[in-house]
XYZ file of C-alpha atoms in Angstrom:
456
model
C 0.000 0.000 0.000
C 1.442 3.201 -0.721
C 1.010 6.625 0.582
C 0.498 10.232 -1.350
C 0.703 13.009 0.586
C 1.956 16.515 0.060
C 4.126 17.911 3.019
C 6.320 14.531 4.262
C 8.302 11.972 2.877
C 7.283 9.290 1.468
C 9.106 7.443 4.431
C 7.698 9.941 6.337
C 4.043 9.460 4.957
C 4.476 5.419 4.982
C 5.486 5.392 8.727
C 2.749 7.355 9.536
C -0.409 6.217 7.485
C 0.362 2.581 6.691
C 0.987 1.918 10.590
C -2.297 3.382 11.510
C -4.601 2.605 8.965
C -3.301 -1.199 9.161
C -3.928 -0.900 13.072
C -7.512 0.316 12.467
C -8.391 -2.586 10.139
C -7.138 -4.936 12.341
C -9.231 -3.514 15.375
C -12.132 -3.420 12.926
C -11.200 -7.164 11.845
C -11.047 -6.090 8.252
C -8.744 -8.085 5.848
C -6.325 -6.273 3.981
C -5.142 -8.929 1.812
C -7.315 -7.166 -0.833
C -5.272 -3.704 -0.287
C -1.616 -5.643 0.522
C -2.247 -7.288 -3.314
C -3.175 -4.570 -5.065
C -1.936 -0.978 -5.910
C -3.253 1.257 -3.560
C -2.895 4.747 -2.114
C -3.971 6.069 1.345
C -4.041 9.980 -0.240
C -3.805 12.386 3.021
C -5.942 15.428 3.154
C -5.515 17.926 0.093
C -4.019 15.017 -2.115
C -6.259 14.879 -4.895
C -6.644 11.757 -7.683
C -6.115 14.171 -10.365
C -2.468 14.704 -7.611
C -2.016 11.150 -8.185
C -2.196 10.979 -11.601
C 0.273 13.906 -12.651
C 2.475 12.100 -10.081
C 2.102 8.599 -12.063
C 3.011 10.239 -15.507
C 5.806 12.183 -14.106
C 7.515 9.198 -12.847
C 6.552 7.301 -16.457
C 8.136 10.225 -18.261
C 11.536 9.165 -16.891
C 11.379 6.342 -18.427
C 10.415 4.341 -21.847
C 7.570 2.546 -20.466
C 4.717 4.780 -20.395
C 1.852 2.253 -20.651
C -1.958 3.583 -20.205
C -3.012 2.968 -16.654
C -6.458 3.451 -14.853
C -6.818 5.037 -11.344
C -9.934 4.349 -9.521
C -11.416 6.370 -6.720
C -12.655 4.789 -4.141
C -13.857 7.540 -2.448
C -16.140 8.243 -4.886
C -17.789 4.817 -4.743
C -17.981 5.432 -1.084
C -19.857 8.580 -1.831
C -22.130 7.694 -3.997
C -22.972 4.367 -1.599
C -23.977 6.951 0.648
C -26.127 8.767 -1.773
C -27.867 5.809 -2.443
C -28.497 5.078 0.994
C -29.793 8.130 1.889
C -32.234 8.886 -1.312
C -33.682 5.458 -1.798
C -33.582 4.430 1.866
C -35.930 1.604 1.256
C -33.955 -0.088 -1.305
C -31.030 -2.036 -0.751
C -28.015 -2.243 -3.695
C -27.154 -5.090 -5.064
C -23.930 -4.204 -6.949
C -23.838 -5.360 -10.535
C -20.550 -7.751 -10.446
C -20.439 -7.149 -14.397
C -20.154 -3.968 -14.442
C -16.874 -3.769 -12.944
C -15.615 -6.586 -11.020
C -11.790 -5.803 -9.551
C -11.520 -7.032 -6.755
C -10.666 -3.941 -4.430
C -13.517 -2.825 -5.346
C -16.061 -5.296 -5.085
C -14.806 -5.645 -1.358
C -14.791 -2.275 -0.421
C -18.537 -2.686 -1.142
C -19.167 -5.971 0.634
C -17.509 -4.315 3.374
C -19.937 -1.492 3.287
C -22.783 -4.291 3.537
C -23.871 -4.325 -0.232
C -25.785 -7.466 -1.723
C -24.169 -8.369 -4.762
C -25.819 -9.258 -8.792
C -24.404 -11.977 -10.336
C -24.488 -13.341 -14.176
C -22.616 -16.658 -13.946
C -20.646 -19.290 -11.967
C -17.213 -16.949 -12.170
C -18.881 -13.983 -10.087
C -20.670 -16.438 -7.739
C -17.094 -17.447 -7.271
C -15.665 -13.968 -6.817
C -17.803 -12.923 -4.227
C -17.767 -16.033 -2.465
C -14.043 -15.785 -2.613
C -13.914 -11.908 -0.615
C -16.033 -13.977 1.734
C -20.114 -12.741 1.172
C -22.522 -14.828 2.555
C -24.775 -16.452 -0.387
C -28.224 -14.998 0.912
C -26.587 -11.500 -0.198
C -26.234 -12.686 -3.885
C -29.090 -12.919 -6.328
C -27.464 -15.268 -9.566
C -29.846 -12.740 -11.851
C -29.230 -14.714 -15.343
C -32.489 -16.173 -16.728
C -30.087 -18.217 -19.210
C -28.082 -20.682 -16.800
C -26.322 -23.521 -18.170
C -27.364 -26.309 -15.902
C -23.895 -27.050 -14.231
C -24.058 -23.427 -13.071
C -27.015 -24.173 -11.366
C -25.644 -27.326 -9.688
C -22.496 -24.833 -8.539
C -25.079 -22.005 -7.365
C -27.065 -24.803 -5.689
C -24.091 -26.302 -3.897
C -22.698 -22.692 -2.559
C -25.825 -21.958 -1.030
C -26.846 -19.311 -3.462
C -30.417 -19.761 -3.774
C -31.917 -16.723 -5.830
C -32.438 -16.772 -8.962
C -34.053 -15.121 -11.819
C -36.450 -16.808 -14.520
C -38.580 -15.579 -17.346
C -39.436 -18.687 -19.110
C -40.795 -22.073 -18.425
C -37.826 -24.310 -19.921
C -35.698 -22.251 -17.441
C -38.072 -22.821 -14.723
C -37.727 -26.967 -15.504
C -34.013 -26.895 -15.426
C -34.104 -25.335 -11.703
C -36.156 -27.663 -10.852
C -33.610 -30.864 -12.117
C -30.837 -29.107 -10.809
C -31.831 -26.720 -7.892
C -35.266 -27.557 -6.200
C -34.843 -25.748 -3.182
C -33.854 -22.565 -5.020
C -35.837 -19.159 -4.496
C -37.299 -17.891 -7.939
C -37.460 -14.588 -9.355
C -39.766 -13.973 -11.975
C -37.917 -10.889 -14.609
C -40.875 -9.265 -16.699
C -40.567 -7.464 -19.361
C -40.923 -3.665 -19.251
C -42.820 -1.223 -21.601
C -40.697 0.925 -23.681
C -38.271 2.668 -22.434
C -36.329 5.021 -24.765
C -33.554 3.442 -23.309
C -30.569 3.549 -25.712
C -29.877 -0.408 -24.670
C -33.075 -2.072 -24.397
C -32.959 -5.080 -22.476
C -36.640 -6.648 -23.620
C -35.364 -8.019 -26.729
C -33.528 -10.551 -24.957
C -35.131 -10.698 -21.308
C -38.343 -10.631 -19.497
C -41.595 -11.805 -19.379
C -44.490 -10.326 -20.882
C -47.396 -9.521 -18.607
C -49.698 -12.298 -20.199
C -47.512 -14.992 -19.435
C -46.736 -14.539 -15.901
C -49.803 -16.559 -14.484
C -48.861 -19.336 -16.742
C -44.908 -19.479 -15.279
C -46.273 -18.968 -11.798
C -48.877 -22.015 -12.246
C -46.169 -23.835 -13.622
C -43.689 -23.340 -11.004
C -46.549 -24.059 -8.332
C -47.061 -27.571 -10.614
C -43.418 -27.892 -10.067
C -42.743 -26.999 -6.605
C -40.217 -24.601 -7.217
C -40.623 -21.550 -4.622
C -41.458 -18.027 -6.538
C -40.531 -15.099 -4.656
C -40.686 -11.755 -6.248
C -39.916 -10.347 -9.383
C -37.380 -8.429 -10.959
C -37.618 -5.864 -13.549
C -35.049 -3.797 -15.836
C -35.286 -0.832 -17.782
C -32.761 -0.609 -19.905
C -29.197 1.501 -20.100
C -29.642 5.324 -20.595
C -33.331 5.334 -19.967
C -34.855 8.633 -21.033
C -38.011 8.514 -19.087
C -37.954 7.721 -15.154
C -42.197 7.095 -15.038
C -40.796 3.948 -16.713
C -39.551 3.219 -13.162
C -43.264 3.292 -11.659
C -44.779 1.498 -14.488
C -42.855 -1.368 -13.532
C -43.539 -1.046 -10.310
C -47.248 -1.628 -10.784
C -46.775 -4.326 -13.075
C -44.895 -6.317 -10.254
C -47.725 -5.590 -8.063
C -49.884 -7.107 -10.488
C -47.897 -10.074 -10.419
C -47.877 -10.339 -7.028
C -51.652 -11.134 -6.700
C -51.077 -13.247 -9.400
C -48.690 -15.268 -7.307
C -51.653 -14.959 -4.397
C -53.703 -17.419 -6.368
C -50.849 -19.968 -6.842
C -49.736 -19.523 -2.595
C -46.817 -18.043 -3.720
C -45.224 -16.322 -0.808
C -44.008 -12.958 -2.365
C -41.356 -11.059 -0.391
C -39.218 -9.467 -2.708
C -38.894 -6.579 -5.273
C -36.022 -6.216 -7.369
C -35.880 -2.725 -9.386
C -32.910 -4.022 -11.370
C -30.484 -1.518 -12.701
C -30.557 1.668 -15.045
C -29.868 4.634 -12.866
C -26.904 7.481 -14.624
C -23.353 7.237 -13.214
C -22.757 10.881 -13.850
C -23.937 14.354 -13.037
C -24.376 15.194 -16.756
C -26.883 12.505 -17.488
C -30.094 13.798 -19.137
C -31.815 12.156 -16.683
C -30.626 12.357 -12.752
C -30.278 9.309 -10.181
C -32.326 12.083 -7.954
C -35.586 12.263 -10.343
C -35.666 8.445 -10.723
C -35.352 7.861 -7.080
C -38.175 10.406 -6.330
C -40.530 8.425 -9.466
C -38.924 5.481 -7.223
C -40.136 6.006 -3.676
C -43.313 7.114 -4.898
C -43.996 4.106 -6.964
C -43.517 2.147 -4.101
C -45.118 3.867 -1.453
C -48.522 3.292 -3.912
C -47.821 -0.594 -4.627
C -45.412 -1.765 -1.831
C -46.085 0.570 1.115
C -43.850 -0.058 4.512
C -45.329 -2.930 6.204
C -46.208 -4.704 3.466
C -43.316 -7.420 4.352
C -41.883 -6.711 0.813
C -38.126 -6.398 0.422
C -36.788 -4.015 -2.073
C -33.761 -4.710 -3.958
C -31.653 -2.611 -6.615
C -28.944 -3.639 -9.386
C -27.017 -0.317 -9.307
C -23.412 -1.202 -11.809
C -22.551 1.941 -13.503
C -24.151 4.036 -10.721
C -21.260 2.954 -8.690
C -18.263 3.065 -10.608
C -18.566 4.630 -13.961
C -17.282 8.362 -12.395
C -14.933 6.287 -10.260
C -12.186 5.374 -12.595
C -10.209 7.443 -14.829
C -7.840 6.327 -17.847
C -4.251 7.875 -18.753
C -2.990 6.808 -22.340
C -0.530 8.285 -23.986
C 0.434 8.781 -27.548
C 2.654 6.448 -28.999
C 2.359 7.185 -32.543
C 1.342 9.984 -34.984
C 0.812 10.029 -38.649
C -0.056 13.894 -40.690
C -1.560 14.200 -43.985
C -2.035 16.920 -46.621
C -5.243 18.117 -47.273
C -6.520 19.758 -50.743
C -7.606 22.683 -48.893
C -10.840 21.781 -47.970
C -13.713 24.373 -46.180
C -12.525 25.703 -42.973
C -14.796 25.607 -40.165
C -14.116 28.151 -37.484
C -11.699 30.917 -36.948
C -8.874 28.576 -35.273
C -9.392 25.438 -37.561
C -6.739 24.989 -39.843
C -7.771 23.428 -43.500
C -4.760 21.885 -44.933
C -3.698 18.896 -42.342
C -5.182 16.261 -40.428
C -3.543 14.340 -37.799
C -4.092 10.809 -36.897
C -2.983 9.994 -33.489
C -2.233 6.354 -32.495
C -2.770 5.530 -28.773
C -1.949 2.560 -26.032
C -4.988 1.749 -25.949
C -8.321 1.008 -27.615
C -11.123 -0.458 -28.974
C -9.772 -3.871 -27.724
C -9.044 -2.581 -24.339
C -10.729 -0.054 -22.115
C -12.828 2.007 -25.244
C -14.322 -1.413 -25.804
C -17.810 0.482 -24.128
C -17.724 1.844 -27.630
C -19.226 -0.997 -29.060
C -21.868 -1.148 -27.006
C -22.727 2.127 -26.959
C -22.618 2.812 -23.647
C -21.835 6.467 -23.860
C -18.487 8.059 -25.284
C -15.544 9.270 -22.151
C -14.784 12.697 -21.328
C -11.898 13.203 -22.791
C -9.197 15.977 -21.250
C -6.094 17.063 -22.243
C -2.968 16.353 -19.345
C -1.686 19.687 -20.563
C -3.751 22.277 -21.340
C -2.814 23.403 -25.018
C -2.694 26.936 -25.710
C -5.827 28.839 -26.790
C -4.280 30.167 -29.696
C -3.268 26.814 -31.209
C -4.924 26.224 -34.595
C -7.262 23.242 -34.492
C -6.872 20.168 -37.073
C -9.507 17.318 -38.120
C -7.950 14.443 -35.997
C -9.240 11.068 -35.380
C -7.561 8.845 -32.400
C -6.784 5.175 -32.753
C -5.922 2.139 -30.499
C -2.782 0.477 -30.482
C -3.777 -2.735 -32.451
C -3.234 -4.027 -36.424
C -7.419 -3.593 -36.340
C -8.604 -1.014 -38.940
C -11.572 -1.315 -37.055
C -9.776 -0.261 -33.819
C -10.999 3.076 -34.265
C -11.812 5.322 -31.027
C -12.875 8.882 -32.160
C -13.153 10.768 -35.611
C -13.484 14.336 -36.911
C -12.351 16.156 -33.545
C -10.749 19.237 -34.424
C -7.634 18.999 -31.715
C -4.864 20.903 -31.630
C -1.365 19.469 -32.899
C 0.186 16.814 -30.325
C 3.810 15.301 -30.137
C 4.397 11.525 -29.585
C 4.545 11.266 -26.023
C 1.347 13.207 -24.880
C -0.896 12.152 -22.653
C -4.883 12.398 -22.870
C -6.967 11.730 -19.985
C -10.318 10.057 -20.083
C -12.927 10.786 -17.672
C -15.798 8.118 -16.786
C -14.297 4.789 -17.856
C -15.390 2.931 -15.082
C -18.312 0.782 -16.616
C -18.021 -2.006 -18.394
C -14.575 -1.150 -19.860
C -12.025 -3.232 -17.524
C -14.096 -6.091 -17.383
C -14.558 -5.956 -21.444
C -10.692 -5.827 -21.854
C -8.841 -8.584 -23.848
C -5.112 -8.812 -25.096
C -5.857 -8.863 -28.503
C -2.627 -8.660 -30.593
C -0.837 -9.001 -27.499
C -2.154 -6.083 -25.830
C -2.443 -6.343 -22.132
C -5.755 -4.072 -20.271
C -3.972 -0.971 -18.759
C -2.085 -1.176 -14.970
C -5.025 -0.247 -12.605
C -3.748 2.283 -9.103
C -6.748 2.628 -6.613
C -6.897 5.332 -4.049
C -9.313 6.542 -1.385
C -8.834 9.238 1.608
C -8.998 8.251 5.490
C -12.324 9.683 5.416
C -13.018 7.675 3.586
C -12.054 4.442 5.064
C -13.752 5.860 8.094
C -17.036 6.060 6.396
C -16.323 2.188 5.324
C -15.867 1.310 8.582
C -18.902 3.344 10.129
C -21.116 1.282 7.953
C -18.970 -1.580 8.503
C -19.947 -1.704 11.941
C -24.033 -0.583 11.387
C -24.330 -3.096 8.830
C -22.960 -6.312 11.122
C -24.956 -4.739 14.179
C -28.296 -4.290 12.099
């Protein structure tokens, strides 16, 4: 674990931070094998991430080497944790394993007394593994191969989601004493990754699934819904919500004990969303306070991924390669664009690494320069590439940039969803070095809920 600070040492720093904050774990009983393997920094008061980052490219501009790497804040997913807490306080997160699912931080939020959403036997395994007990995992998948099943079955994990009745026969070859949850399809959604086309249930098939698990003994005991990434309208929220309820007095006729609502995923991890986490949680609470009022002995559950992490992590790449051509004077567009060049710029990384989002159109980065160019620079038509022999490895055309050098660096903001866990080495290509960080504060507030979350 390393230490960033601004007025010591860094011998200074590590005596005094490393000794303490490992003391407070251990008082807390908190493992820190998942900090002791991994790159983290304990940054002291004042130390920002951005601080962090100009320190990491300093020390790669000494040398050769200077590979992309990621930084992720873990303050920030502490912060928004707390968010969530506090303005959906009847719904507990489930954290989306496939999201994002590095370890550090997956156990910072285990810690912090999050239930956990997972897609296969792999993730089951992970968050086994940081030691969660299996009642706080839902295996939400309605398309399990059956020796998954057998594997959920045999580590305790007994939620489940369904939407079909083949599915609902395999569970009950495989996993009879699981605890069903029935995914319906939602209306449309505007969403700009529509989940219906592949999942959910359509209202007029429900009472046939529920009469068929009933036929089959197999325990149904909510349902689950999801909207979709990027959705555009948050009443989309409470129109789900009342089709669950509708469900649930279907389930009335088949004894079905119903005690649990999951929401599923959906909500913006940024402030510049079009629509906020703030005016779906307030559709949210009232949705439920009409169809699953306190008292009603109905848990509420949530899916939150990119919520969590996707302003968490940052990316540094730098440009390894750079390639000008003549233009035949073409139109100009703007006072400082400059008509006869364009520049392509080749990066260390891509399409085939973290910008992999790209493909499923999950939203482009923020994209800032480390060093602020000069007002007065002329602007050229540029496009930016990834490292690869990929034509198609393509991560942004016709930005008018100013002129770079080989050696830059460009900083991407918002790369924390489904980028690191989309990686692959393609051509040889190894997913960027990732360097977590997070404040004492911060590990405070982990601990604070630590402690509420064992006592409750």
């Amino acid at each position: 674990m390393n230490v960033a600070g601004k007025s010591q040492t860094a011998a200074e720093q590590g005596t005094v931070f490393t000794r303490n904050f490992v003391a407070l774990f251990h008082q807390n009983k908190v493992t820190m094998d998942y900090i002791q393997e991994s790159d983290f920094t304990m940054m002291e008061e004042g130390f920002t991430v951005r601080d962090l980052i100009d320190k990491i490219i300093n020390e790669a501009s000494q040398t050769e080497e200077r590979d992309a790497f990621l930084v992720g804040d873990m303050e920030e997913v502490v912060k928004k944790h707390l968010h969530f807490l506090k303005t959906l306080p009847r719904v507990k997160p489930f954290y989306a394993v496939k999201c994002n699912n590095v370890k550090p931080l997956v156990k910072i939020l285990a810690e912090m007394g999050s239930g956990f959403d997972c897609a296969s036997k792999a993730e089951i395994e992970l968050i086994k593994e940081i030691g969660v007990n299996p009642e706080r995992i839902i295996y939400a998948n309605t398309c399990k191969q059956i020796s998954s099943i057998k594997f959920a079955a045999n580590s305790g994990v007994q939620m489940m989601t369904f939407d079909n009745e083949l599915e609902l026969v395999k569970v009950s070859e495989n996993h009879p004493k699981a605890k069903m949850v029935l995914r319906i399809a939602n209306k449309d959604s505007n969403s700009s990754n529509d989940m219906n086309a592949k999942f959910g249930a359509p209202l007029n098939t429900c009472r046939h699934l529920l009469e068929t698990a009933k036929n089959l003994n197999i325990e149904v005991i909510g349902v689950s819904f999801h909207v979709g990434i990027g959705c555009l309208d948050p009443q989309i929220y409470a129109q789900s919500i009342a089709d669950a309820h509708l469900v649930f007095n279907m389930a009335s006729e088949f004894q079905h004990k119903m005690t649990l609502l999951d929401i599923g995923g959906g909500f913006p991890g940024t402030v510049e969303a079009k629509i906020s986490f703030e005016e779906i949680a307030a559709v949210v609470n009232s949705a439920l306070d009409t169809y699953f009022p306190e008292g009603s002995a109905v848990d509420v559950i949530a899916e939150p991924g990119r919520y969590y992490v996707l302003s968490a992590f940052t990316l540094a790449v730098n440009i390894i390669a750079k390639k000008i051509v003549q233009q035949d004077a073409p139109e100009s567009h703007g006072e400082r664009n400059n008509p006869c060049k364009s520049a392509f710029y080749y990066l260390n990384d891509g399409i085939y690494g973290t910008f992999s989002r790209l493909l499923f159109l999950c939203g482009y980065p923020k994209l800032i320069f480390h060093k602020e160019p000069s007002p007065e620079q002329p602007l050229y038509m540029s496009s930016l590439w990834g490292p690869t022999c990929d034509p198609m490895d393509q991560i942004a055309e016709h930005l008018y940039l100013p002129e770079l050098c080989i050696g830059d660096w460009l900083l991407y903001y918002n790369v924390g969803a489904y980028t690191i866990v989309t990686s692959s080495t393609f051509n040889g290509f190894h997913p960027p070095h990732i360097h977590f960080a997070m404040s004492p504060k911060a590990w405070e507030d982990v601990l604070l809920l630590k402690r509420r979350f064992e006592q409750a």
